[in-house]
Amino acid sequence: MNKTQRLGEIIAEHQTREGPLMPILHDVQAEFGCVDADSEIYIAEALNLSRADVHGVVSFYHDFHQTADPRPEVQICRAESCKARGVEALMEDAQAAAGERVRLSTVYCLGLCSVGPNARIGDDLHARLDADRLKKLIETA
Amino acid sequence: MTLIRISDDALARACGADALAAAFEKKGCEVHRVSSWGMQWLEPLVEIDGKGFGPATPADVDAILDGSSDLAIGMIEDHPFIASQQRLTFARAGKTRPTSLEDYEATGGWSGLKRARNIGPERIIEEVLHSGLRGRGGAGFPAGIKWRTVAGAAGPQKYIVANADEGDSATFADRMVMEGDPYALIEGMAIAGEAVGADQGYVYLRSEYPDAIAKMNRALALCADIIAPFKCEVRVGAGAYVCGEETSLLNSLEGKRGEVRAKPPLPALEGLFGKPTVVNNILTLAAVPHILGEGGANDYESLGMGRSKGTMPIQLAGNIKHGGLYETAFGITLGELVNDIGGGTQSGRPVKAVQVGGPLGAYLHPDQFDIKFDYEEYTASEALIGHGGITVFDDTADMGGMARFAMEFCAAESCGKCTPCRIGSVRGVEIIDRMRAGRQRDTLEQQPQMHNTPKQDRSAEDEITLLADLCDVMKSSSLCALGGFTPYPVLSAMRHWPEDFSDNPQAVETALERVGQ
Ligand SMILES: Cc1cc2nc3c(=O)[nH]c(=O)nc-3n(C[C@H](O)[C@H](O)[C@H](O)COP(=O)(O)O)c2cc1C
Ligand code: SF4
Ligand code: FES
């Protein structure tokens, strides 16, 4: 199936729902790793929106990206409770372990605030991280 | 066969509960995955015949089974952390399998909805009003009044929206409801629908909670017939903190940028797709089934203090020894929460600061530990309860750094609609950086064509006055509480720990006085 066909499927799946744009963007992001310009144009046409409308939404939310990044991603919580539990002291080593191979990104709170520092890889959550455990997580991501 | 109970809550899983459950199964035990008791420092917690063992790893399995484990904590229900709570919203915590309809019904589930359907909209609203239940999302607005407004609004189509955007650091009670007792939330939404005449509900759930999304979807599929004709579905957020603000949330549900709308019109009258809409926090809605039970409203109203009625699920987090979920009547002091229940810091060092109410909440000093958990008391101290999250910091915390983070967070999460927040937060970061890095004018200011900028570097006092002034402007002229409340953590940090901002703490105090803070 080519990309346009897949886009068409995703849109068809959600089009009749109230407020279909966010569910569509989530699925497109999950499928292609981004919502690129072509997808924006295609979605806009299907929902009878302008491309600017769709682009405005894509660019507003942290979860949607305009270009795909094929690297594995490790999200590290750097909100207050995880700061209080020492996440900042781990960041330099984490960055070194990640190098260019892994994308480290910041997330503000995973809801595990009494057992931080915490990280998320895909849908897996990891708690009680110290320098060694975080390094291992990053190296095996 | 030995019956083992282990939580399948996201926190327990992140601490290794799945591997532990598998290890018990391998030994031939029957394992029930239940909700979490909320004693998070003990997760993964193993329960056998009411006795607890934690935090356990697969290596502890043999010792736990033969009774020689030193992880034993005795009967869980008798543990002081549990025994001293008043659990209404979290009555089932630790006791039921989250998506089991059988367990839910066996523990009184759906009786609030049945009774609500019998007594009809007017009496439902009367009872919610009588209970004194206030919104648990932060603003503390009486739930009954909101419902009455929506009930009174004209129109065939109305909505119930459950706000599960829970973006504040140190909060996880909404997550625990959705992962541990999802039907309680759904029942609360269905009752709200009954009260206001809405047959469609949405749960706006943040994307940072993959487990809660899966559990809610599962629960909604399983109970569709029970709540019918009320219908409900999950909509997933996309990583924007500001989408917890109700009008931003509604825009997001509609498929728009999550920009805050000016009020009026109130969402109660013109909400989702312009239709009358109840937007309530998860904890508000999950408290409703109990209130609608026989005598529930009276019970609820009899707890608490002043105008803060009932119980609050308080979340203890950060550098705290006994972190977790602590539901209790309003009125408990911060000192009791942090020291007696929380056991002080995890690091064993003295407590330096406590932030209550998430990233928009003030930093409180141990000198203020006798403040009582009550909406009005906190407001009077320039602080807020917010969603009931408490972050403890030990004496290694750098409060200037935390103030900078408050501004940085606001800049990252601002919806961009109004200037004090969008630009003010960026300027706030810059000022704090300059204060801490030797107070040089920035390169732009030093350009010859910048005629209006000062010709000398600013003094410490100048920078501090600028920051205090900026906070004053953000407080008074932001459209929503993101820009409007970000000054609270900043100003409170300046007030209590001026030495973390400047080598001349006196100047900080003078500057705060000058702008009346
Ligand atoms: C920046 C910002 C973030 C908010 N985040 C949340 C949130 O995550 N969850 C929530 O229930 N309310 C949040 N609120 C409050 C909501 O706007 C709204 O008051 C609340 O959902 C109403 O429900 P309640 O009356 O049951 O509290 C936030 C408000 C602001 C200004
Ligand atoms: S204060 Fe910030 S988040 Fe709120 S409306 Fe203004 S720009 Fe948006
Ligand atoms: S602050 Fe890191 S998980 Fe909540």
XYZ file of C-alpha atoms in Angstrom, chain B residues 248-485:
238
model
C -7.860 25.074 25.463
C -8.922 21.467 26.025
C -12.196 22.068 24.211
C -10.365 23.596 21.264
C -8.091 20.581 21.179
C -11.069 18.188 21.241
C -12.520 20.109 18.328
C -9.295 19.546 16.415
C -7.888 23.030 16.785
C -4.736 24.540 18.230
C -4.988 24.368 22.003
C -5.323 28.093 22.442
C -7.164 29.413 25.458
C -10.521 31.051 24.761
C -11.593 34.242 26.455
C -14.435 33.815 28.943
C -17.325 34.557 28.690
C -18.864 32.644 27.085
C -18.547 30.033 29.811
C -18.027 26.471 28.583
C -21.118 25.601 30.629
C -23.135 27.600 28.104
C -20.992 27.473 24.960
C -18.475 24.699 25.308
C -17.584 21.835 23.010
C -18.692 22.671 19.453
C -20.502 25.625 20.990
C -22.806 23.374 23.018
C -23.398 23.481 26.804
C -20.611 21.430 28.377
C -19.613 20.227 31.806
C -15.824 20.168 32.111
C -14.731 18.514 35.334
C -11.566 17.040 36.672
C -11.293 13.252 37.057
C -11.262 13.483 40.848
C -14.381 15.664 40.856
C -16.266 13.152 38.735
C -14.913 10.113 40.563
C -16.146 11.556 43.884
C -19.697 11.669 42.558
C -20.743 7.982 42.774
C -20.064 8.049 46.514
C -21.953 11.321 46.956
C -24.958 9.953 45.087
C -25.012 6.832 47.244
C -27.584 6.680 50.060
C -26.549 9.363 52.582
C -23.353 10.052 50.630
C -23.868 13.789 50.275
C -24.297 14.202 54.035
C -21.196 12.138 54.742
C -19.190 14.163 52.317
C -20.424 17.479 53.644
C -19.598 16.508 57.220
C -15.887 16.202 56.403
C -13.397 18.981 55.862
C -13.207 22.553 57.069
C -14.680 25.920 56.144
C -15.808 25.914 52.539
C -13.497 22.999 51.665
C -15.759 20.015 52.137
C -15.109 16.321 51.887
C -11.809 14.661 51.172
C -8.868 15.467 48.941
C -6.641 12.821 47.412
C -3.277 14.399 48.187
C -0.226 13.289 46.265
C 3.120 13.145 48.082
C 6.075 13.280 45.727
C 9.563 14.521 45.066
C 12.268 14.011 47.635
C 10.027 12.345 50.200
C 10.518 9.108 52.082
C 6.945 7.818 51.942
C 5.565 9.072 48.666
C 2.149 8.130 47.390
C -1.532 8.814 47.473
C -3.004 10.104 50.726
C -6.732 10.822 50.748
C -7.947 12.702 53.768
C -10.435 15.323 54.865
C -9.448 18.940 54.261
C -7.774 20.658 57.186
C -4.604 18.601 57.560
C -1.455 20.706 57.950
C 1.437 20.722 55.511
C 3.817 19.733 58.306
C 1.768 16.622 59.106
C 1.751 15.692 55.437
C 5.455 16.159 54.846
C 6.931 15.041 58.155
C 4.486 12.699 59.891
C 2.961 10.957 56.915
C 5.689 11.483 54.348
C 8.506 10.781 56.796
C 10.563 13.782 55.671
C 12.968 13.661 52.793
C 14.092 10.499 51.081
C 17.673 11.739 51.205
C 17.477 12.171 54.969
C 18.548 15.812 54.660
C 16.470 18.696 56.030
C 13.456 19.897 54.029
C 14.207 23.166 52.289
C 11.086 23.863 50.270
C 7.740 22.327 49.407
C 5.865 23.149 46.244
C 2.131 22.617 46.496
C -0.152 22.690 43.471
C 2.182 21.875 40.608
C 4.240 24.180 38.408
C 1.927 27.138 39.064
C 1.944 26.656 42.828
C 3.984 28.567 45.376
C 7.054 27.229 47.136
C 6.345 27.015 50.842
C 9.000 27.285 53.532
C 9.120 24.898 56.532
C 8.198 27.951 58.619
C 4.769 27.733 56.992
C 4.172 24.093 57.875
C 1.158 24.820 60.041
C -0.861 25.966 57.010
C -4.034 23.871 56.758
C -5.076 22.121 53.577
C -7.971 24.369 52.597
C -8.624 26.384 49.440
C -9.089 29.657 51.304
C -6.088 29.265 53.633
C -3.794 28.651 50.708
C -5.189 31.570 48.748
C -4.632 33.812 51.762
C -0.965 32.756 51.803
C -0.501 33.543 48.092
C -0.369 29.806 47.470
C -2.664 27.256 45.910
C -3.814 23.718 46.466
C -4.280 23.156 42.766
C -4.688 19.477 42.074
C -3.227 18.498 45.441
C 0.308 17.615 44.397
C 3.145 18.131 46.872
C 6.815 18.165 45.853
C 9.378 18.081 48.626
C 12.900 19.448 48.139
C 15.852 18.928 50.458
C 18.474 21.534 51.370
C 20.513 20.897 48.220
C 17.766 22.505 46.095
C 18.664 25.680 44.244
C 15.571 27.838 44.431
C 16.892 30.372 41.930
C 17.176 27.461 39.533
C 13.621 26.353 40.327
C 12.336 29.891 39.746
C 14.109 29.880 36.404
C 12.479 26.544 35.618
C 9.034 27.966 36.401
C 9.609 30.627 33.741
C 11.166 28.130 31.329
C 8.185 25.804 31.715
C 5.777 28.665 31.097
C 7.703 29.625 27.955
C 7.679 26.034 26.693
C 3.992 25.483 27.380
C 2.462 28.919 26.722
C -0.345 28.727 24.188
C 0.949 31.988 22.758
C -2.283 33.901 22.827
C -1.280 36.706 25.148
C 1.911 38.711 25.463
C 2.633 38.731 29.221
C 2.835 34.971 29.207
C 4.348 34.278 25.783
C 7.057 36.932 25.975
C 7.164 37.610 29.686
C 8.189 34.046 30.460
C 11.107 34.229 28.017
C 12.225 37.532 29.520
C 11.880 35.986 32.969
C 14.351 33.234 32.073
C 16.759 35.826 30.665
C 16.608 38.049 33.730
C 17.198 35.150 36.121
C 20.103 33.981 33.965
C 21.641 37.448 34.022
C 21.177 37.719 37.776
C 22.955 34.446 38.265
C 25.660 34.882 35.653
C 27.156 38.181 36.672
C 24.586 40.663 35.383
C 25.929 41.646 31.985
C 23.639 43.460 29.611
C 22.905 41.100 26.773
C 24.605 41.540 23.423
C 21.539 43.057 21.810
C 21.306 45.691 24.497
C 24.944 46.610 23.898
C 24.457 47.410 20.201
C 25.090 51.117 19.425
C 21.734 51.441 17.666
C 19.827 50.397 20.804
C 19.479 53.982 21.994
C 16.922 53.312 24.687
C 18.741 50.593 26.557
C 20.691 51.416 29.694
C 24.303 52.451 29.186
C 25.664 50.655 32.224
C 25.195 47.079 33.266
C 22.251 46.766 35.594
C 22.896 46.518 39.282
C 21.687 43.508 41.235
C 18.831 45.637 42.516
C 17.842 46.683 39.005
C 17.584 43.108 37.800
C 15.604 42.012 40.809
C 13.234 44.932 40.498
C 12.764 44.069 36.846
C 11.920 40.474 37.724
C 9.511 41.457 40.477
C 7.904 43.936 38.114
C 7.598 41.347 35.356
C 5.904 38.961 37.777
C 3.480 41.680 38.734
C 2.567 42.271 35.072
C 2.193 38.565 34.302
C -0.020 38.095 37.351
C -2.347 40.920 36.548
C -2.633 40.760 32.776
C -2.417 37.174 31.574
C -5.520 35.619 30.077
C -5.284 32.314 31.946
C -3.568 30.872 34.978
C -0.536 29.589 33.089
C 0.860 33.079 32.629
C -1.061 34.419 35.601
C 0.191 31.964 38.211
